[in-house]
Short mmCIF file of C-alpha atoms and ligand atoms in Angstrom, two decimals:
data_model
loop_
_atom_site.label_atom_id
_atom_site.label_comp_id
_atom_site.label_asym_id
_atom_site.label_seq_id
_atom_site.Cartn_x
_atom_site.Cartn_y
_atom_site.Cartn_z
CA MET A 505 19.74 -16.81 3.94
CA ASN A 506 19.24 -14.45 6.89
CA LYS A 507 17.15 -11.75 5.31
CA ILE A 508 14.00 -12.31 3.34
CA THR A 509 11.52 -10.29 1.35
CA ILE A 510 8.10 -10.05 2.92
CA ALA A 511 5.07 -9.02 0.79
CA VAL A 512 1.90 -7.84 2.59
CA ASP A 513 -1.04 -7.51 0.21
CA GLY A 514 -4.78 -7.06 0.66
CA TYR A 515 -7.82 -4.87 0.21
CA SER A 516 -7.98 -1.25 1.39
CA SER A 517 -7.84 -0.68 5.18
CA CYS A 518 -7.23 -4.29 6.19
CA GLY A 519 -4.34 -3.08 8.39
CA LYS A 520 -1.58 -3.84 5.96
CA SER A 521 0.62 -0.87 6.92
CA THR A 522 0.14 -1.49 10.67
CA LEU A 523 1.29 -5.13 10.31
CA ALA A 524 4.08 -4.27 7.84
CA LYS A 525 5.50 -1.51 10.00
CA ALA A 526 5.39 -3.68 13.12
CA LEU A 527 7.12 -6.55 11.29
CA ALA A 528 9.83 -4.25 9.89
CA SER A 529 10.50 -2.80 13.36
CA GLU A 530 10.64 -6.27 15.04
CA LEU A 531 12.99 -7.64 12.38
CA GLY A 532 15.08 -4.54 11.77
CA TYR A 533 13.95 -4.61 8.16
CA GLY A 534 13.17 -1.65 5.87
CA TYR A 535 9.45 -0.79 5.20
CA VAL A 536 7.97 0.43 1.98
CA ASP A 537 4.35 1.73 1.80
CA THR A 538 3.68 1.34 -1.93
CA GLY A 539 0.12 2.76 -1.54
CA ALA A 540 1.80 6.06 -0.48
CA MET A 541 3.67 6.07 -3.82
CA TYR A 542 0.45 5.82 -5.81
CA ARG A 543 -1.12 8.47 -3.51
CA ALA A 544 1.79 10.92 -4.01
CA THR A 545 1.58 10.38 -7.75
CA THR A 546 -2.11 11.07 -7.58
CA LEU A 547 -1.51 14.28 -5.65
CA TYR A 548 0.97 15.45 -8.31
CA PHE A 549 -1.60 14.67 -11.03
CA LEU A 550 -4.31 16.58 -9.19
CA ARG A 551 -2.13 19.60 -8.52
CA ASN A 552 -0.96 19.75 -12.14
CA ASP A 553 -4.28 18.91 -13.62
CA ILE A 554 -2.92 15.92 -15.55
CA GLN A 555 -5.44 14.31 -17.86
CA LEU A 556 -5.40 10.59 -17.12
CA ASP A 557 -6.20 9.62 -20.69
CA ASP A 558 -3.42 11.73 -22.17
CA ASN A 559 -0.39 9.40 -22.42
CA GLU A 560 2.10 12.14 -23.18
CA GLU A 561 0.98 14.26 -20.16
CA VAL A 562 1.06 11.21 -17.91
CA ASN A 563 4.53 10.19 -19.08
CA ASN A 564 5.86 13.65 -18.82
CA ALA A 565 4.49 13.99 -15.29
CA LEU A 566 6.06 10.66 -14.30
CA CYS A 567 9.48 12.04 -15.32
CA HIS A 568 9.01 14.98 -12.94
CA LEU A 569 8.02 12.95 -9.93
CA ASN A 570 10.35 12.19 -7.11
CA ILE A 571 8.89 10.20 -4.23
CA SER A 572 10.86 9.42 -1.14
CA PHE A 573 10.32 8.37 2.44
CA LYS A 574 11.81 9.76 5.63
CA SER A 575 11.13 9.00 9.29
CA LEU A 576 10.24 12.11 11.26
CA ASP A 577 9.79 11.77 15.03
CA GLY A 578 9.35 8.02 14.50
CA LYS A 579 6.60 8.57 11.93
CA ASN A 580 7.03 7.36 8.36
CA CYS A 581 6.50 10.35 6.02
CA THR A 582 6.09 10.49 2.29
CA PHE A 583 7.86 13.29 0.35
CA LEU A 584 6.90 14.43 -3.12
CA ASN A 585 9.66 16.42 -4.81
CA GLY A 586 11.09 17.27 -1.41
CA GLU A 587 7.79 18.30 0.19
CA ASN A 588 6.33 16.42 3.07
CA VAL A 589 2.94 15.36 1.76
CA GLU A 590 2.12 12.70 4.33
CA SER A 591 -1.15 14.32 5.59
CA GLU A 592 -2.36 15.51 2.20
CA ILE A 593 -2.11 12.14 0.53
CA ARG A 594 -4.40 10.56 3.18
CA GLY A 595 -7.32 12.95 2.54
CA MET A 596 -10.45 12.11 0.64
CA GLU A 597 -9.50 14.10 -2.51
CA VAL A 598 -6.59 11.83 -3.11
CA SER A 599 -8.35 8.68 -1.87
CA ASN A 600 -11.15 9.21 -4.36
CA MET A 601 -8.77 9.55 -7.23
CA VAL A 602 -5.97 7.12 -6.44
CA SER A 603 -7.49 3.86 -7.77
CA PRO A 604 -8.15 5.30 -11.23
CA VAL A 605 -4.57 6.56 -11.33
CA ALA A 606 -3.34 3.17 -10.28
CA THR A 607 -5.01 1.54 -13.29
CA ILE A 608 -2.73 3.38 -15.68
CA SER A 609 -0.03 0.97 -16.95
CA ALA A 610 2.62 3.65 -17.33
CA VAL A 611 2.13 4.69 -13.72
CA ARG A 612 2.37 1.09 -12.54
CA ARG A 613 5.57 0.38 -14.61
CA ALA A 614 7.23 3.43 -13.06
CA MET A 615 6.17 2.53 -9.51
CA VAL A 616 7.10 -1.19 -9.80
CA ALA A 617 10.58 -0.30 -11.11
CA ARG A 618 11.20 1.94 -8.09
CA GLN A 619 9.79 -0.63 -5.69
CA ARG A 620 12.05 -3.37 -7.11
CA GLU A 621 15.00 -1.08 -6.71
CA MET A 622 14.11 -0.31 -3.06
CA GLY A 623 13.69 -4.05 -2.24
CA LYS A 624 16.58 -5.52 -4.22
CA GLU A 625 18.83 -6.11 -1.11
CA LYS A 626 16.01 -8.06 0.66
CA GLY A 627 15.41 -7.40 4.34
CA VAL A 628 12.30 -5.40 3.40
CA VAL A 629 8.58 -5.57 4.24
CA MET A 630 6.52 -4.01 1.42
CA ASP A 631 2.76 -3.50 1.53
CA GLY A 632 0.41 -2.99 -1.34
CA ARG A 633 -1.88 -4.81 -3.80
CA ASP A 634 0.53 -6.53 -6.21
CA ILE A 635 3.66 -7.12 -4.20
CA GLY A 636 3.40 -10.86 -4.06
CA THR A 637 2.02 -11.21 -7.54
CA VAL A 638 4.00 -8.70 -9.67
CA VAL A 639 6.67 -6.66 -7.75
CA PHE A 640 8.29 -9.62 -5.94
CA PRO A 641 6.73 -12.85 -7.18
CA ASP A 642 9.70 -14.66 -5.63
CA ALA A 643 9.22 -13.06 -2.12
CA GLU A 644 9.98 -15.75 0.47
CA LEU A 645 6.95 -14.81 2.55
CA LYS A 646 3.62 -13.49 1.22
CA ILE A 647 0.83 -12.46 3.55
CA PHE A 648 -2.65 -11.64 2.27
CA LEU A 649 -4.68 -9.68 4.87
CA THR A 650 -8.42 -9.75 5.04
CA ALA A 651 -11.06 -8.28 7.38
CA ASP A 652 -14.80 -7.65 7.34
CA MET A 653 -15.90 -4.41 5.66
CA GLU A 654 -17.63 -3.08 8.73
CA VAL A 655 -14.38 -3.38 10.76
CA ARG A 656 -12.30 -1.92 7.98
CA GLY A 657 -14.56 1.09 7.55
CA LYS A 658 -14.60 1.82 11.24
CA ARG A 659 -10.83 1.57 11.51
CA ARG A 660 -10.19 3.87 8.58
CA TRP A 661 -12.78 6.37 9.96
CA ASP A 662 -11.18 6.27 13.40
CA GLU A 663 -7.81 6.92 11.83
CA LEU A 664 -9.01 9.92 9.77
CA THR A 665 -11.09 11.58 12.52
CA ALA A 666 -8.12 11.11 14.90
CA LYS A 667 -6.18 13.28 12.45
CA GLY A 668 -8.89 15.96 12.73
CA MET A 669 -10.67 15.21 9.41
CA ASP A 670 -14.35 15.96 9.29
CA ILE A 671 -15.85 12.92 7.50
CA ASN A 672 -18.70 10.52 7.87
CA LEU A 673 -18.40 6.76 8.13
CA LYS A 674 -20.68 6.14 5.16
CA ASP A 675 -18.41 8.06 2.80
CA VAL A 676 -15.38 6.19 4.07
CA VAL A 677 -17.08 2.82 3.54
CA GLU A 678 -18.18 3.82 0.00
CA ASN A 679 -14.62 4.87 -0.85
CA LEU A 680 -13.23 1.56 0.37
CA LYS A 681 -15.83 -0.40 -1.67
CA GLU A 682 -15.16 1.55 -4.74
CA ARG A 683 -11.39 1.28 -4.45
CA ASP A 684 -11.68 -2.55 -3.88
CA ARG A 685 -13.81 -2.78 -6.97
CA ILE A 686 -11.43 -0.81 -9.19
CA ASP A 687 -8.27 -2.33 -7.71
CA SER A 688 -9.47 -5.93 -8.21
CA THR A 689 -11.01 -5.50 -11.69
CA ARG A 690 -8.32 -3.40 -13.41
CA GLU A 691 -6.61 -5.06 -16.40
CA ASP A 692 -3.02 -4.38 -15.36
CA SER A 693 -1.94 -6.36 -12.21
CA PRO A 694 -5.34 -6.55 -10.47
CA LEU A 695 -5.41 -7.16 -6.74
CA ARG A 696 -5.53 -10.86 -6.05
CA MET A 697 -4.07 -13.26 -3.58
CA ALA A 698 -0.88 -14.91 -4.76
CA GLU A 699 -1.19 -18.75 -4.92
CA ASP A 700 1.54 -19.17 -2.36
CA ALA A 701 0.37 -16.41 -0.01
CA VAL A 702 -0.85 -17.10 3.56
CA GLU A 703 -4.19 -15.42 4.34
CA ILE A 704 -4.67 -13.79 7.75
CA ASN A 705 -8.15 -12.55 8.60
CA ASN A 706 -7.76 -10.00 11.34
CA THR A 707 -11.45 -9.21 11.94
CA ASP A 708 -11.38 -10.80 15.43
CA ILE A 709 -7.85 -10.55 16.47
CA ASN A 710 -5.92 -7.56 17.87
CA LYS A 711 -2.72 -5.97 16.43
CA LYS A 712 -0.50 -7.85 18.81
CA GLU A 713 -1.94 -11.18 17.98
CA GLN A 714 -1.65 -10.42 14.23
CA VAL A 715 2.05 -9.53 14.59
CA GLU A 716 2.69 -12.73 16.58
CA ILE A 717 1.06 -14.85 13.84
CA ALA A 718 3.12 -13.14 11.16
CA LEU A 719 6.38 -13.33 13.15
CA ASP A 720 5.77 -17.02 13.62
CA LEU A 721 5.50 -17.34 9.80
CA VAL A 722 8.77 -15.39 9.38
CA ASN A 723 10.61 -17.54 11.87
CA ARG A 724 9.43 -20.78 10.25
CA LYS A 725 10.50 -19.52 6.93
CA LEU A 726 13.91 -18.48 8.10
CA ALA A 727 14.30 -21.87 9.93
CA SER A 728 13.51 -23.66 6.68
CA PHE A 729 16.66 -22.20 5.12
CA ILE A 730 18.97 -23.60 7.77
O1 DC B 1277 -2.65 1.10 0.54
P1 DC B 1277 -3.42 2.39 0.12
O2 DC B 1277 -4.85 2.29 0.48
O3 DC B 1277 -2.78 3.62 0.59
O4 DC B 1277 -3.32 2.44 -1.52
C1 DC B 1277 -3.97 3.41 -2.22
C2 DC B 1277 -4.32 2.90 -3.62
O5 DC B 1277 -3.13 2.68 -4.39
C3 DC B 1277 -5.09 1.65 -3.71
O6 DC B 1277 -6.48 1.93 -3.68
C4 DC B 1277 -4.68 1.06 -4.99
C5 DC B 1277 -3.29 1.61 -5.27
N1 DC B 1277 -2.20 0.62 -5.02
C6 DC B 1277 -1.91 -0.23 -6.05
O7 DC B 1277 -2.57 -0.22 -7.05
N2 DC B 1277 -0.84 -1.07 -5.91
C7 DC B 1277 -0.08 -1.07 -4.81
N3 DC B 1277 0.95 -1.86 -4.69
C8 DC B 1277 -0.42 -0.24 -3.75
C9 DC B 1277 -1.56 0.64 -3.87
#
């Protein structure tokens, strides 16, 4: 086997996408940001005033959603029905609504089916909450990222303010805590570490060190197939 499936799961703002993107680029693998798919779905629901407890409305909306990714100037962008929504899905309106949307089983079924399709050829790094437990339970490498809340809040705040968003740190931390709570207590595929995942706590290590640790895990895994 020369290409594997790599699952990167963890709580909000632990640096999953930073690690997953770096790994994909080092390995020449594809990268799928599954959180962006739930965010784009949430944006569609908000724009179309979809009632989350109305199964028919939700199912109908899911039939009209087309989410895709494209790299523009080296930046991974999320498209919703052909429109680049990358900035809009990172804002607080979507962030405050995405976890409730992600509890809906019909939404999860639709997203998981698309994710399995995107990763079926292997050679993919996928980040999210349920990749190692539900989407690809047979992934050859599963990484579970953790970091202290203080560090996570500050990182997310830096990211949002760098994009020009006017937001205070307290609101960012509250949003992370609330999303962690909903994501890990929902009935359908709650966020948890897969039994065979390797935990990396990146509170005190930098991005480069984190990528080196993960690449070492990849190389060991690939060597084990020889
Ligand atoms: O990774 P993110 O913060 O962009 O994800 C946004 C939300 O989407 C997160 O709070 C929970 C949900 N999500 C999920 O339920 N399952 C995934 N695989 C990815 C994200």
